[in-house]
Coordinates of N, CA, C and O in Angstrom, one line a residue:
M20 N 14.1 -4.2 -36.4 CA 13.4 -4.7 -36.6 C 13.8 -6.6 -36.3 O 15.5 -6.7 -36.4
P21 N 12.8 -7.5 -36.0 CA 13.5 -8.5 -35.0 C 14.3 -9.4 -36.9 O 13.3 -9.2 -37.4
S22 N 14.8 -10.6 -36.3 CA 15.5 -11.1 -37.0 C 14.0 -12.4 -37.6 O 13.6 -12.9 -36.9
I23 N 14.3 -12.9 -38.8 CA 13.7 -13.9 -39.5 C 14.1 -14.9 -38.2 O 12.3 -15.9 -38.2
D24 N 14.8 -15.5 -37.8 CA 14.9 -16.4 -36.7 C 13.6 -16.4 -35.4 O 13.2 -17.0 -35.4
E25 N 14.0 -14.4 -35.0 CA 13.4 -14.3 -34.2 C 11.7 -14.7 -34.6 O 10.8 -15.4 -33.9
L26 N 11.2 -14.1 -35.4 CA 10.3 -14.6 -36.1 C 9.5 -15.7 -36.6 O 8.2 -15.6 -35.5
L27 N 10.4 -17.2 -36.5 CA 10.0 -17.6 -37.5 C 9.5 -18.6 -35.7 O 8.6 -20.0 -36.2
R28 N 10.6 -18.3 -34.9 CA 10.2 -19.6 -33.6 C 8.4 -19.2 -33.0 O 8.0 -19.9 -32.4
H29 N 8.3 -18.0 -33.6 CA 6.6 -18.0 -33.1 C 5.7 -19.4 -33.6 O 4.3 -19.6 -33.4
L30 N 6.2 -19.1 -34.9 CA 5.7 -20.8 -35.6 C 5.6 -21.2 -34.6 O 4.6 -22.8 -35.1
A31 N 6.7 -21.9 -33.7 CA 7.3 -23.3 -33.5 C 5.3 -23.6 -32.1 O 5.3 -24.1 -31.8
R32 N 4.4 -22.3 -31.7 CA 4.2 -22.4 -30.6 C 3.1 -23.1 -31.2 O 2.4 -22.8 -32.6
T33 N 2.0 -24.2 -30.8 CA 0.9 -24.9 -31.3 C -0.2 -23.9 -31.0 O -1.3 -24.3 -31.9
D34 N -0.7 -22.6 -30.7 CA -1.2 -21.7 -30.8 C -1.3 -20.8 -31.9 O -2.2 -20.1 -31.9
V35 N -0.1 -21.1 -32.5 CA 0.0 -20.1 -33.7 C -0.4 -20.8 -34.8 O 0.1 -21.6 -35.2
T36 N -1.2 -20.3 -36.0 CA -1.0 -20.7 -37.0 C -0.9 -20.1 -38.8 O -0.8 -20.6 -39.4
E37 N -0.3 -18.9 -38.3 CA 0.1 -18.1 -39.0 C 1.4 -16.8 -38.9 O 1.0 -16.6 -38.1
L38 N 2.0 -16.9 -39.3 CA 2.9 -15.3 -39.0 C 2.9 -14.6 -40.2 O 3.3 -14.4 -41.8
A39 N 2.1 -13.2 -40.0 CA 2.1 -12.0 -41.8 C 3.0 -11.2 -40.9 O 3.2 -10.3 -40.1
L40 N 3.6 -11.1 -42.1 CA 4.6 -10.0 -42.4 C 4.1 -8.9 -43.1 O 3.9 -9.3 -44.5
A41 N 4.7 -7.7 -42.6 CA 3.8 -6.1 -43.9 C 4.9 -5.3 -43.8 O 5.1 -4.6 -42.7
A42 N 5.4 -4.8 -44.3 CA 6.2 -3.5 -44.5 C 5.5 -2.2 -43.8 O 4.7 -2.0 -44.5
G43 N 6.3 -1.8 -42.9 CA 5.8 -0.5 -42.5 C 4.4 -1.0 -40.9 O 4.0 -0.4 -40.8
R44 N 4.6 -2.4 -41.4 CA 3.8 -2.2 -40.3 C 4.4 -3.8 -38.9 O 5.7 -4.0 -39.8
L45 N 3.6 -3.8 -37.6 CA 4.0 -4.7 -36.8 C 4.4 -6.4 -37.4 O 2.6 -6.7 -37.7
P46 N 5.5 -6.9 -37.1 CA 4.9 -8.0 -37.5 C 4.0 -9.2 -36.3 O 3.9 -8.6 -34.9
C47 N 3.0 -9.4 -37.1 CA 2.4 -10.0 -36.4 C 1.9 -12.0 -36.1 O 2.1 -12.6 -36.8
V48 N 1.5 -12.7 -35.6 CA 1.1 -13.6 -35.5 C -0.6 -13.8 -35.6 O -1.4 -13.6 -34.8
K49 N -1.1 -15.2 -35.9 CA -2.6 -15.4 -36.1 C -2.8 -16.4 -34.8 O -2.1 -17.3 -35.0
D50 N -3.6 -16.0 -33.5 CA -3.9 -17.2 -32.8 C -4.7 -18.0 -32.9 O -5.7 -18.2 -34.4
G51 N -4.4 -18.8 -32.5 CA -6.4 -19.9 -32.7 C -7.3 -19.3 -32.2 O -8.9 -20.0 -32.6
K52 N -7.4 -18.3 -31.6 CA -9.0 -17.8 -31.9 C -9.3 -16.4 -33.2 O -10.1 -16.0 -33.2
S53 N -8.2 -16.8 -34.4 CA -8.5 -16.4 -34.9 C -8.1 -14.4 -34.8 O -8.6 -13.3 -36.0
A54 N -7.3 -14.1 -34.0 CA -6.6 -12.5 -34.2 C -5.5 -12.6 -34.5 O -4.0 -13.6 -33.8
Y55 N -5.3 -11.5 -35.3 CA -3.9 -10.9 -35.0 C -3.2 -10.2 -34.1 O -3.6 -9.3 -33.2
V56 N -1.8 -10.8 -33.3 CA -1.2 -9.8 -32.2 C 0.4 -10.4 -32.7 O 0.8 -10.9 -33.0
P57 N 0.5 -7.9 -32.5 CA 1.8 -7.8 -32.6 C 2.6 -8.6 -32.1 O 2.3 -9.3 -30.7
V58 N 4.0 -9.2 -32.5 CA 4.9 -9.6 -31.9 C 6.3 -9.3 -31.1 O 6.8 -9.8 -31.0
S59 N 6.5 -8.0 -31.9 CA 7.5 -6.9 -31.6 C 6.6 -5.3 -32.1 O 5.9 -5.2 -32.0
Q60 N 7.2 -4.5 -31.4 CA 7.0 -3.2 -31.4 C 7.4 -2.6 -32.1 O 7.4 -1.0 -32.1
Q61 N 8.1 -3.5 -33.2 CA 9.5 -2.8 -34.2 C 8.8 -3.0 -35.2 O 8.4 -4.4 -35.5
A62 N 8.2 -1.6 -36.4 CA 7.6 -2.8 -37.6 C 8.4 -2.7 -38.6 O 9.8 -2.5 -38.3
I63 N 8.4 -4.0 -39.5 CA 9.1 -4.1 -40.0 C 9.6 -3.2 -42.1 O 8.5 -3.0 -42.2
D64 N 10.5 -3.1 -41.7 CA 11.0 -2.2 -43.3 C 11.0 -2.9 -44.6 O 10.6 -3.9 -44.4
E65 N 10.3 -1.9 -45.7 CA 11.1 -3.2 -46.8 C 12.0 -3.4 -47.2 O 12.0 -4.8 -47.2
P66 N 13.3 -3.2 -47.0 CA 14.2 -4.1 -47.4 C 14.7 -4.6 -46.2 O 15.5 -6.0 -46.0
G67 N 14.1 -4.9 -44.9 CA 14.0 -5.6 -43.9 C 13.4 -6.7 -44.2 O 13.3 -7.8 -44.2
L68 N 12.2 -6.3 -45.1 CA 11.3 -8.0 -45.2 C 11.4 -8.6 -46.6 O 11.9 -9.5 -46.3
I69 N 12.2 -7.7 -47.2 CA 13.0 -8.5 -48.4 C 14.0 -9.4 -48.2 O 14.4 -10.5 -48.4
E70 N 14.6 -9.2 -47.0 CA 15.6 -9.6 -46.9 C 15.5 -10.6 -45.7 O 15.7 -12.0 -46.4
A71 N 14.4 -10.5 -45.2 CA 13.9 -11.6 -44.4 C 13.5 -12.8 -45.3 O 13.6 -14.2 -45.4
L72 N 12.5 -12.3 -46.3 CA 12.5 -13.5 -47.9 C 12.9 -14.3 -48.0 O 12.4 -15.1 -48.5
R73 N 14.3 -13.1 -48.4 CA 15.3 -14.4 -48.9 C 15.6 -15.1 -48.6 O 16.2 -16.7 -49.1
A74 N 16.2 -15.3 -47.1 CA 16.1 -16.0 -46.8 C 15.2 -17.5 -46.3 O 16.5 -18.1 -45.3
C75 N 14.6 -16.9 -46.5 CA 13.5 -18.3 -46.7 C 13.5 -18.9 -47.7 O 12.2 -19.6 -47.9
G76 N 14.6 -18.1 -48.8 CA 14.3 -19.2 -49.3 C 13.5 -18.8 -50.7 O 13.6 -19.4 -52.1
G77 N 13.5 -17.0 -50.6 CA 12.5 -16.8 -51.6 C 13.3 -16.5 -52.9 O 12.8 -16.7 -54.1
G78 N 15.0 -16.2 -53.2 CA 15.6 -15.8 -53.9 C 14.8 -15.4 -55.0 O 14.8 -13.8 -55.0
A79 N 15.0 -15.5 -56.3 CA 14.5 -14.9 -57.7 C 13.1 -14.4 -57.3 O 12.5 -13.9 -57.9
A80 N 12.2 -15.6 -56.5 CA 10.8 -14.9 -56.4 C 10.5 -13.6 -55.4 O 9.6 -12.6 -56.5
V81 N 11.7 -13.6 -54.9 CA 11.2 -12.4 -54.1 C 11.5 -10.3 -55.2 O 11.5 -9.9 -55.1
Q82 N 12.5 -11.2 -56.2 CA 12.7 -10.6 -57.2 C 11.7 -10.0 -57.9 O 12.1 -8.8 -58.4
A83 N 10.7 -10.6 -58.0 CA 9.7 -10.7 -59.3 C 8.8 -10.8 -58.8 O 7.5 -10.4 -59.2
L84 N 8.0 -10.1 -57.4 CA 7.0 -9.9 -56.3 C 6.1 -8.5 -57.0 O 6.3 -7.6 -57.6
N85 N 4.9 -9.1 -57.2 CA 4.0 -8.0 -58.1 C 2.5 -8.2 -57.4 O 2.8 -9.0 -55.8
E86 N 1.8 -7.9 -57.8 CA 0.4 -7.7 -56.8 C -0.4 -9.3 -57.4 O -1.2 -9.9 -56.6
K87 N 0.6 -10.4 -58.1 CA -0.3 -11.4 -58.0 C 0.5 -12.3 -57.0 O 2.2 -12.3 -56.8
P88 N 0.3 -12.7 -56.0 CA 1.0 -14.0 -54.9 C 1.9 -14.5 -55.6 O 1.5 -15.9 -56.4
T89 N 3.0 -14.8 -54.9 CA 3.8 -16.5 -55.1 C 4.0 -17.1 -53.6 O 4.4 -16.4 -52.9
T90 N 4.0 -18.1 -54.8 CA 4.5 -19.1 -53.4 C 5.8 -20.1 -52.9 O 6.3 -20.1 -54.1
W91 N 5.9 -19.6 -52.1 CA 7.2 -21.0 -52.3 C 7.7 -22.3 -50.8 O 6.6 -20.9 -50.1
N92 N 8.2 -22.7 -50.6 CA 8.3 -23.4 -49.1 C 10.3 -23.8 -48.7 O 10.3 -23.8 -49.5
A93 N 9.9 -23.6 -47.5 CA 11.6 -23.5 -47.1 C 10.8 -24.6 -45.8 O 9.9 -24.5 -45.0
R94 N 12.2 -25.3 -45.9 CA 12.7 -26.2 -45.1 C 13.1 -25.1 -44.0 O 14.4 -24.4 -43.7
V95 N 13.2 -25.6 -42.1 CA 13.2 -25.0 -41.2 C 13.8 -25.4 -40.1 O 12.9 -26.8 -39.7
P96 N 15.1 -26.4 -40.4 CA 15.8 -26.7 -39.6 C 15.1 -26.6 -37.7 O 14.6 -25.9 -37.4
G97 N 14.5 -28.1 -37.3 CA 13.9 -27.9 -35.5 C 12.0 -27.4 -35.9 O 11.9 -27.6 -34.9
L98 N 11.9 -26.9 -36.7 CA 10.7 -26.3 -37.3 C 9.2 -27.6 -38.3 O 8.5 -27.9 -37.9
G99 N 10.2 -27.7 -39.5 CA 9.8 -28.6 -40.7 C 8.9 -27.7 -41.9 O 10.5 -26.7 -42.1
V100 N 8.6 -27.6 -42.2 CA 7.6 -27.1 -43.8 C 6.9 -26.1 -43.9 O 6.1 -26.0 -43.1
V101 N 8.0 -25.2 -43.9 CA 7.0 -23.8 -43.8 C 6.1 -23.6 -45.5 O 7.7 -23.0 -46.2
A102 N 5.0 -23.1 -45.5 CA 4.8 -22.9 -46.6 C 4.8 -20.6 -47.0 O 4.2 -20.4 -45.5
V103 N 5.4 -20.3 -47.8 CA 5.1 -18.6 -47.6 C 4.6 -18.4 -49.0 O 4.7 -18.7 -50.1
V104 N 3.5 -17.6 -48.6 CA 2.8 -16.7 -50.0 C 3.0 -15.4 -49.8 O 3.3 -14.9 -48.8
A105 N 4.0 -14.8 -50.5 CA 4.4 -13.1 -50.5 C 3.7 -12.1 -51.8 O 3.6 -12.8 -53.0
V106 N 3.7 -11.1 -51.6 CA 2.7 -10.0 -52.6 C 3.3 -8.5 -52.6 O 3.9 -8.9 -51.4
K107 N 3.1 -7.9 -53.5 CA 3.9 -6.7 -53.6 C 2.1 -5.8 -53.7 O 1.9 -5.7 -54.6
R108 N 1.5 -5.2 -53.0 CA 0.6 -4.3 -52.9 C 1.0 -2.9 -52.9 O 1.1 -2.8 -51.8
G109 N 0.8 -1.8 -53.5 CA 0.6 -0.8 -53.6 C 2.5 0.0 -53.1 O 2.5 0.8 -52.4
G110 N 3.4 -0.8 -53.7 CA 5.1 -0.7 -53.5 C 5.5 -1.2 -52.3 O 6.0 -1.3 -51.4
A111 N 4.4 -2.1 -51.5 CA 4.3 -2.9 -50.1 C 4.3 -4.3 -50.2 O 3.3 -4.9 -50.6
T112 N 5.7 -4.7 -49.5 CA 5.5 -6.2 -50.0 C 4.6 -6.7 -48.7 O 5.0 -5.8 -47.3
Q113 N 4.2 -7.9 -48.7 CA 3.9 -8.8 -47.6 C 3.8 -10.3 -47.5 O 3.9 -10.4 -48.5
A114 N 3.2 -10.7 -46.5 CA 3.7 -12.3 -47.0 C 3.0 -13.1 -45.6 O 2.9 -12.6 -44.5
R115 N 2.9 -14.5 -45.2 CA 2.0 -14.7 -44.6 C 3.5 -16.2 -44.4 O 3.3 -17.0 -46.0
L116 N 3.6 -16.6 -43.6 CA 4.1 -18.1 -43.6 C 3.4 -18.8 -42.5 O 2.9 -18.4 -41.6
V117 N 3.2 -19.9 -43.3 CA 2.3 -21.4 -42.5 C 2.8 -22.6 -42.4 O 3.6 -23.0 -43.1
V118 N 3.5 -23.0 -41.0 CA 4.2 -24.5 -41.1 C 3.3 -25.7 -41.9 O 1.7 -26.1 -41.4
T119 N 3.5 -25.9 -43.2 CA 2.1 -27.0 -43.6 C 2.6 -29.0 -43.0 O 1.8 -30.0 -43.4
S120 N 3.7 -29.1 -42.0 CA 4.6 -29.6 -41.6 C 6.1 -29.6 -40.7 O 6.8 -29.2 -41.0
R121 N 5.3 -30.1 -39.6 CA 6.0 -30.1 -38.3 C 7.2 -32.1 -38.5 O 6.8 -32.5 -38.8
D122 N 8.6 -31.1 -38.3 CA 9.5 -31.7 -37.6 C 9.0 -32.7 -36.3 O 8.8 -32.5 -35.2
P123 N 9.2 -33.8 -36.8 CA 8.6 -34.9 -35.6 C 10.2 -34.8 -34.9 O 11.3 -35.5 -35.2
V124 N 9.7 -35.3 -33.6 CA 11.4 -35.8 -32.9 C 10.9 -36.5 -32.2 O 9.4 -36.7 -31.4
T125 N 12.2 -37.6 -32.2 CA 12.2 -38.9 -31.1 C 12.2 -38.6 -29.4 O 13.1 -37.7 -29.3
T126 N 11.1 -38.7 -28.4 CA 11.8 -38.7 -27.2 C 12.8 -39.7 -26.7 O 13.1 -40.3 -27.2
E127 N 13.0 -39.9 -25.2 CA 14.2 -40.8 -25.3 C 13.3 -42.1 -24.7 O 14.1 -42.7 -24.6
S128 N 12.1 -41.7 -24.8 CA 11.7 -43.2 -24.3 C 10.7 -44.1 -25.8 O 10.6 -44.9 -25.9
G129 N 11.8 -43.5 -26.8 CA 10.8 -43.8 -28.5 C 10.3 -43.8 -28.7 O 10.1 -43.8 -30.3
G130 N 9.2 -42.7 -28.1 CA 8.4 -42.2 -28.6 C 8.2 -40.8 -29.9 O 9.0 -40.1 -29.8
I131 N 7.2 -40.7 -30.3 CA 7.5 -39.6 -31.5 C 6.4 -38.0 -31.0 O 5.2 -38.6 -30.8
E132 N 7.1 -37.0 -30.8 CA 6.4 -35.9 -30.8 C 7.2 -35.0 -31.2 O 7.4 -34.7 -32.0
R133 N 5.8 -33.8 -31.5 CA 6.1 -32.9 -32.1 C 7.2 -31.9 -31.3 O 6.8 -31.1 -30.7
K134 N 8.1 -31.1 -32.2 CA 8.8 -30.0 -31.5 C 8.9 -28.7 -31.3 O 7.9 -27.7 -32.4
S135 N 8.7 -28.0 -30.3 CA 7.9 -26.6 -29.8 C 8.7 -26.0 -30.2 O 8.7 -25.0 -29.6
T136 N 10.3 -25.9 -30.6 CA 10.9 -24.6 -30.4 C 12.4 -25.3 -31.1 O 12.0 -25.6 -32.5
V137 N 12.4 -24.0 -32.4 CA 12.7 -24.1 -33.9 C 14.9 -23.4 -33.2 O 14.7 -22.8 -32.1
D138 N 14.9 -24.6 -33.6 CA 16.3 -24.2 -33.3 C 17.7 -23.6 -33.7 O 19.1 -23.6 -33.4
G139 N 17.2 -22.8 -34.7 CA 17.6 -22.0 -35.6 C 18.8 -22.1 -36.5 O 18.5 -23.3 -37.1
G140 N 19.7 -21.7 -36.9 CA 20.8 -22.4 -38.2 C 19.9 -21.8 -39.7 O 19.1 -20.8 -39.8
E141 N 20.7 -22.0 -40.8 CA 20.3 -21.5 -42.1 C 18.9 -22.2 -42.4 O 18.5 -23.8 -42.0
L142 N 18.0 -21.5 -43.7 CA 16.8 -22.3 -44.5 C 17.3 -22.3 -45.0 O 18.1 -22.4 -45.9
A143 N 16.3 -23.8 -45.7 CA 17.3 -24.6 -46.9 C 16.0 -24.6 -47.9 O 14.7 -24.4 -47.4
L144 N 15.9 -23.7 -48.8 CA 15.1 -24.0 -50.1 C 14.6 -26.0 -50.8 O 15.7 -26.0 -50.9
L145 N 13.6 -25.4 -50.3 CA 13.1 -26.9 -50.2 C 12.3 -27.5 -52.1 O 12.8 -27.9 -52.5
S146 N 11.6 -25.9 -52.1 CA 11.0 -26.3 -54.0 C 10.1 -25.3 -54.3 O 9.4 -25.0 -53.2
S147 N 10.0 -25.0 -55.3 CA 9.0 -23.4 -56.0 C 8.1 -24.6 -55.9 O 7.8 -25.3 -56.4
S148 N 6.6 -23.9 -55.3 CA 5.3 -25.1 -55.5 C 4.7 -23.7 -56.0 O 4.1 -22.8 -55.5
T149 N 3.8 -24.4 -56.7 CA 2.2 -23.6 -57.1 C 1.2 -24.5 -56.4 O 0.2 -24.5 -56.9
D150 N 1.6 -25.3 -55.7 CA 0.2 -26.0 -55.2 C -0.2 -24.7 -53.7 O -0.4 -25.7 -53.5
L151 N 0.0 -24.2 -53.5 CA -0.5 -23.6 -52.7 C -1.6 -22.7 -52.8 O -2.1 -21.5 -52.7
A152 N -1.8 -22.9 -54.2 CA -2.9 -21.9 -54.7 C -4.5 -21.3 -53.4 O -4.6 -20.3 -54.0
K153 N -4.2 -22.2 -52.8 CA -5.7 -22.0 -52.4 C -4.7 -20.9 -50.8 O -5.7 -20.0 -50.6
Q154 N -3.5 -20.8 -50.8 CA -3.1 -20.1 -49.5 C -3.3 -18.5 -50.4 O -2.9 -17.3 -50.2
A155 N -2.5 -18.7 -51.6 CA -1.9 -17.4 -51.9 C -3.7 -17.1 -51.9 O -4.1 -15.6 -52.0
A156 N -4.1 -17.8 -52.7 CA -6.3 -16.7 -53.1 C -6.5 -16.3 -51.7 O -6.9 -15.0 -51.3
M157 N -6.4 -16.9 -50.7 CA -6.4 -16.1 -48.8 C -5.9 -15.3 -49.0 O -5.9 -13.9 -48.9
V158 N -4.5 -14.4 -49.5 CA -3.6 -13.4 -49.3 C -4.3 -12.9 -50.1 O -5.0 -11.2 -50.2
S159 N -5.0 -13.3 -51.6 CA -5.2 -12.0 -52.8 C -6.5 -11.5 -51.8 O -6.9 -10.4 -51.8
A160 N -7.2 -12.1 -51.2 CA -8.3 -11.8 -51.0 C -8.5 -11.3 -49.7 O -10.1 -10.8 -49.4
A161 N -7.8 -11.2 -48.5 CA -7.8 -10.7 -47.4 C -6.5 -10.2 -47.1 O -5.6 -10.7 -46.3
P162 N -6.3 -8.4 -47.4 CA -4.7 -8.3 -46.7 C -4.8 -7.9 -45.6 O -5.1 -8.4 -45.0
L163 N -3.5 -7.7 -45.5 CA -2.9 -8.2 -43.9 C -3.5 -6.5 -42.9 O -3.3 -6.0 -43.4
R164 N -3.8 -7.0 -41.8 CA -3.9 -6.2 -40.8 C -3.4 -5.3 -40.5 O -2.6 -5.8 -39.5
A165 N -3.4 -3.9 -40.3 CA -2.4 -3.0 -39.3 C -2.7 -3.5 -37.8 O -3.7 -3.6 -37.4
A166 N -1.9 -4.0 -37.5 CA -1.5 -3.7 -35.8 C -1.5 -2.7 -35.0 O -1.6 -1.4 -36.0
S167 N -3.1 -2.7 -34.0 CA -2.8 -1.4 -33.7 C -2.0 -1.7 -32.4 O -1.8 -2.4 -31.6
S168 N -1.8 -0.4 -31.8 CA -1.3 -0.1 -30.3 C -1.4 -0.2 -29.3 O -2.6 0.0 -29.3

């Protein structure tokens, strides 16, 4: 399974709007055409997904996952703030990660641009939040699709 850092790098792409993870499925990104595209040929197992969500600041929220979506924000150095919405359905964990605020980068000429790569490093929890009700509702209404090979 790819590491969470490798998976998060896909969120730095300007054509990617979402990273979709589900136990037993290939990790996918949602591209600008609203299609889910696999980013690995290796499915994510349940323990690996739980570990990845903990690394994204989930901590205690991951322990309490159930049918009701749980949301939190994580700060990803070099990328920005990532909103995480996770749920457990039928015993399998699913999550969607979306960049809500990108880190600006100052150019050599003094201008500001959006950074397009993730520098790695540890993730830091920003805050628990219930402000992501819309995303939670989206997750609840639209389960992740299985990737076809």
